[in-house]
C-alpha positions as a printed Julia matrix, in Angstrom:
290×3 Matrix{Float64}:
 124.35  37.57  111.95
 126.32  34.83  110.36
 124.68  32.0   112.47
 121.62  33.2   110.78
 122.63  33.16  107.39
 122.23  29.59  105.79
 121.38  28.72  102.27
 121.84  24.92  100.52
 123.26  25.34   97.15
 124.3   27.97   94.28
 120.73  28.46   93.28
 119.66  29.24   96.79
 122.31  31.73   96.98
 121.53  33.51   93.68
 118.04  33.91   94.88
 119.48  35.7    98.11
 121.4   37.91   95.77
 118.34  38.57   93.41
 116.09  39.39   96.61
 118.04  41.68   98.46
 120.89  42.72   96.07
 123.61  41.61   98.89
 125.59  38.13   99.79
 124.56  36.67  102.68
 128.12  37.57  103.35
 127.57  41.52  102.67
 124.26  41.13  105.02
 126.49  39.87  107.66
 128.93  42.58  107.27
 126.39  45.01  107.1
 125.12  44.13  110.48
 128.73  44.06  112.1
 129.08  47.62  110.39
 125.84  49.16  112.06
 125.74  47.06  115.15
 121.97  47.26  115.54
 121.76  45.66  118.89
 124.06  48.36  120.51
 122.56  51.33  118.77
 118.65  50.68  118.61
 116.19  50.12  120.74
 113.64  47.09  120.95
 114.89  43.51  119.91
 116.62  44.31  116.45
 116.65  41.04  114.45
 118.64  40.03  111.55
 115.11  39.38  109.45
 114.7   43.07  110.05
 117.79  43.91  108.06
 116.41  41.77  105.15
 113.39  43.52  105.27
 115.19  46.72  104.72
 117.04  45.46  101.93
 114.36  43.72  100.15
 112.33  47.04  100.65
 115.2   49.42   98.89
 116.15  46.56   96.31
 112.62  45.41   94.69
 110.54  48.38   95.96
 107.25  46.75   96.39
 104.03  47.77   97.8
 103.73  47.47  101.07
 101.01  44.78  100.46
 103.34  42.4    98.7
 106.47  43.14  100.91
 104.3   42.53  104.16
 103.29  39.07  102.88
 106.9   38.32  102.11
 108.43  39.31  105.12
 105.12  37.71  106.89
 104.55  40.78  109.03
 101.83  43.17  109.22
 102.18  46.75  107.55
 103.08  48.33  111.36
 105.73  46.34  112.26
 107.11  46.14  108.87
 107.57  50.06  108.23
 108.99  49.99  111.66
 111.7   48.02  111.27
 112.41  48.95  107.89
 112.87  52.6   108.05
 114.8   51.89  111.67
 117.49  50.1   109.37
 117.49  52.45  106.44
 118.39  54.97  109.05
 120.94  53.2   110.87
 122.88  52.31  107.45
 122.29  56.04  106.27
 124.09  57.29  109.71
 126.97  55.23  108.61
 127.48  57.44  105.68
 130.58  59.43  106.48
 132.34  56.29  108.04
 132.19  54.62  104.94
 131.99  57.54  102.32
 134.91  59.55  102.87
 136.44  62.31  100.99
 139.92  62.08  102.2
 139.88  58.39  100.46
 140.03  60.03   96.84
 143.64  60.08   97.85
 144.6   56.72   97.91
 146.73  55.54   95.45
 147.44  59.08   93.81
 151.1   58.7    92.8
 151.11  62.83   91.79
 148.09  62.69   89.95
 146.35  66.02   89.41
 142.78  64.62   88.95
 142.11  62.34   92.18
 137.89  62.17   91.67
 135.5   62.13   88.71
 132.32  63.48   89.26
 128.5   63.17   88.13
 125.07  64.66   88.5
 122.55  62.1    88.45
 118.71  62.44   88.38
 116.45  60.2    90.46
 112.96  60.27   89.33
 109.94  61.22   92.04
 106.31  61.63   92.34
 104.93  65.26   91.58
 105.47  67.32   94.56
 102.08  68.82   95.71
 102.4   72.81   95.15
 102.23  75.09   97.8
  99.59  77.81   96.16
 101.03  80.19   98.3
 104.48  79.63   96.85
 104.2   78.04   93.33
 107.78  79.0    92.26
 108.98  76.75   95.12
 108.47  73.57   92.76
 108.99  75.27   89.33
 112.59  73.41   89.53
 112.18  69.96   89.9
 111.27  69.35   86.25
 114.02  66.98   84.89
 114.44  66.4    81.05
 115.74  62.88   81.3
 112.22  61.82   82.72
 110.31  64.52   81.47
 108.79  64.95   84.79
 109.65  65.67   88.22
 112.96  64.75   89.82
 116.03  64.9    91.86
 119.36  65.59   91.44
 122.28  64.25   93.44
 126.23  64.48   93.25
 128.37  61.3    93.37
 132.32  61.5    93.6
 134.49  58.34   92.95
 137.94  58.07   93.63
 139.9   57.74   90.31
 142.6   55.52   91.27
 140.36  53.0    93.34
 136.82  53.79   91.68
 135.33  54.03   95.75
 132.47  56.37   96.51
 134.32  59.28   98.29
 131.24  62.08   97.96
 127.27  62.22   97.71
 126.08  65.38   97.83
 122.47  66.69   97.31
 119.32  66.63   97.35
 118.86  69.71   94.5
 115.9   70.24   92.3
 116.58  68.13   88.94
 116.9   72.02   86.89
 120.01  72.73   88.78
 123.29  72.16   86.39
 125.85  69.59   87.47
 128.17  72.97   87.15
 125.64  74.81   89.88
 125.96  71.8    92.44
 129.81  71.86   91.67
 130.15  75.59   92.52
 127.97  75.27   95.66
 129.93  72.5    97.8
 132.7   70.48   96.4
 134.84  73.33   94.65
 135.58  74.41   98.27
 136.38  70.57   99.14
 139.17  70.41   97.19
 143.12  70.77   97.79
 145.59  73.49   96.13
 145.94  72.32   92.22
 143.38  69.45   92.59
 141.26  69.14   89.5
 138.07  66.28   89.18
 137.17  64.5    85.67
 133.87  65.51   84.4
 131.29  65.22   81.5
 130.49  68.44   79.22
 128.03  69.34   81.48
 131.16  70.88   83.78
 132.76  73.0    80.91
 133.45  76.24   82.34
 135.77  75.66   85.47
 139.01  74.56   83.51
 140.64  75.49   86.93
 139.03  72.66   88.98
 137.4   70.2    86.34
 139.17  68.38   83.29
 136.3   67.75   80.45
 137.35  65.88   76.5
 136.99  69.5    75.28
 139.63  70.53   77.94
 141.62  68.16   76.97
 141.72  68.56   73.32
 142.25  72.49   73.61
 145.13  71.29   75.32
 146.26  68.83   72.84
 146.38  65.83   75.27
 144.11  63.63   72.65
 146.47  60.54   74.16
 144.73  61.4    77.51
 141.08  60.77   76.13
 141.2   57.19   75.9
 141.95  57.03   79.69
 139.1   59.86   80.04
 136.27  58.23   78.58
 137.44  54.84   80.82
 136.93  56.99   83.94
 133.78  58.14   82.74
 132.96  54.77   82.01
 133.42  53.46   84.93
 131.51  56.15   86.59
 128.51  55.64   84.57
 128.75  51.93   85.84
 129.03  53.62   89.48
 126.1   55.28   88.93
 123.96  51.74   87.43
 125.3   50.1    91.0
 123.24  52.48   92.71
 119.99  52.58   90.3
 120.04  49.15   89.94
 118.22  48.95   93.29
 114.57  49.7    92.36
 114.04  52.62   95.15
 116.46  54.69   93.56
 115.81  53.44   89.66
 112.12  53.42   89.79
 110.04  56.77   90.5
 110.29  57.14   94.36
 106.93  56.86   96.47
 107.54  58.44   99.44
 108.41  61.67  101.09
 111.06  63.67   99.74
 112.82  63.93  102.78
 113.29  60.02  103.27
 115.17  60.12   99.49
 117.87  61.56  100.75
 118.04  58.42  103.89
 117.49  56.01  100.84
 120.27  57.24   98.53
 122.8   57.69  101.68
 121.51  53.93  103.04
 122.18  52.75   99.14
 125.71  54.05   98.57
 127.14  52.9   101.83
 125.89  49.58  101.13
 127.67  49.63   97.55
 130.62  50.84   99.19
 131.11  48.25  101.56
 130.38  45.62   98.56
 133.87  47.34   97.09
 135.64  46.99  100.16
 134.96  43.27  100.7
 135.38  41.81   97.25
 133.43  43.63   94.71
 135.29  46.41   93.16
 134.88  48.52   90.61
 136.94  47.81   87.34
 140.65  49.44   87.74
 141.23  52.0    85.17
 145.05  53.41   84.72
 145.23  57.39   85.1
 148.35  59.47   84.71
 147.93  63.26   84.2
 151.51  64.76   86.06
 151.88  67.14   82.83
 148.54  68.91   83.06
 149.87  71.21   85.45
 152.88  72.41   83.14
 150.97  72.09   80.23
 148.02  74.38   81.35
 150.99  77.38   81.49
 150.78  77.56   77.8
 147.04  77.64   77.11
């Protein structure tokens, strides 16, 4: 891959990144991670990877995308989805829940969690089961959407948990209770926003901290929450997630996880989230007085 990545000046490098949302070096790292020459049939080329990145980043119509790529629609579509699927297949190699424990330093809270809505096209109703689509309304978009759960390590800012999809009408707390609550260790907690009030044994919110009288911890809490919103934004900078998804719902999960893998690879290779200091050694002791 490296021999194919050539640019002459800073403007060329910036233009590359504006188009693919990845530096030439990150394109090379992504190629080395998925090893297409070993795991794909046919003749995968570096340009096919850039087609997939351009597709997810710009999310243009197929007519415009194929014009930019210099390929016919059938060929473009074939290689884009092969590479999206190949990147998505690395999800649980790159985004691992055990990484939440890195640099834990005895803290009770290891992970920040949030539910994120993504806009989709109006689902076609199944007239034999009209209630099937009733839960997809998202108040954030005033229209149909999917909700996904994202977890980030508090110490490092890495993505360590992706879950979903769920209909947008599901509350964050409902989603948390379905899977993540069973994955946590004994005495472990997560940091989350007010939508997660109701599970004080597992979740720390600003309301929880005020009730405990830990007002000094609130500054760190809001920094952790702000960083998590930045992490959400890094996903939605990709237009395929930041704009209304035009493809079938079964492909949304593939795209979401592929983008999350790329962003985590960026964090592991020189583009980490900003650091946050979090120390909560006393939370477990203070709870005894609540």
